[in-house]
Amino acid sequence: MRSARRGARARVQRSDAGAIRLRESERPGQTITTTPTALRALILSAKAGEFDHFVD
């Protein structure tokens, strides 16, 4: 994914053990590790608008 600002990219990688690793190209030393189930729940919640109140 490319951000509109400064060409930042989100990197998503699946480990051999099945964990999902997320990091931003501007901060390669910081990684979030989660499960496919938790990432799916986060994406579905965001699509459903459950976090919209944070930007109001």
Coordinates of C-alpha atoms in Angstrom, one line a residue:
M1 CA 0.0 0.0 0.0
R2 CA 1.2 3.5 -0.8
S3 CA 0.3 6.4 1.4
A4 CA -0.5 9.8 -0.1
R5 CA 2.3 11.3 2.1
R6 CA 5.9 10.8 1.3
G7 CA 5.4 7.4 -0.3
A8 CA 5.2 5.4 3.0
R9 CA 4.3 1.8 2.6
A10 CA 2.8 -0.8 4.9
R11 CA 4.5 -4.2 4.7
V12 CA 2.6 -7.3 5.5
Q13 CA 4.4 -10.7 5.8
R14 CA 3.3 -14.1 7.0
S15 CA 5.9 -16.0 9.1
D16 CA 6.6 -19.7 8.7
A17 CA 4.6 -20.3 11.9
G18 CA 1.6 -18.5 10.4
A19 CA 1.8 -15.2 12.3
I20 CA 1.2 -12.0 10.4
R21 CA 3.8 -9.3 10.7
L22 CA 3.0 -5.6 9.9
R23 CA 5.4 -2.7 9.6
E24 CA 5.7 0.7 8.0
S25 CA 8.6 1.3 5.6
E26 CA 9.5 4.6 7.5
R27 CA 9.9 2.7 10.8
P28 CA 11.3 -0.7 9.8
G29 CA 12.5 -1.5 13.3
Q30 CA 8.9 -1.5 14.7
T31 CA 6.9 -4.6 13.9
I32 CA 3.4 -5.6 15.0
T33 CA 2.8 -9.3 15.1
T34 CA -0.7 -10.7 15.1
T35 CA -2.8 -13.7 14.0
P36 CA -4.7 -14.0 10.8
T37 CA -7.9 -14.2 12.8
A38 CA -7.2 -11.0 14.7
L39 CA -6.2 -9.1 11.6
R40 CA -9.3 -10.2 9.8
A41 CA -11.4 -9.0 12.8
L42 CA -9.7 -5.6 12.7
I43 CA -10.2 -5.2 9.0
L44 CA -13.9 -6.2 9.2
S45 CA -14.4 -3.8 12.1
A46 CA -12.8 -0.9 10.2
K47 CA -14.9 -1.6 7.2
A48 CA -18.0 -1.6 9.3
G49 CA -17.1 1.8 10.6
E50 CA -16.5 0.8 14.2
F51 CA -13.5 3.1 14.5
D52 CA -15.0 6.2 12.8
H53 CA -15.6 8.0 16.1
F54 CA -11.8 8.3 16.4
V55 CA -11.7 10.7 13.4
D56 CA -14.7 12.8 14.2

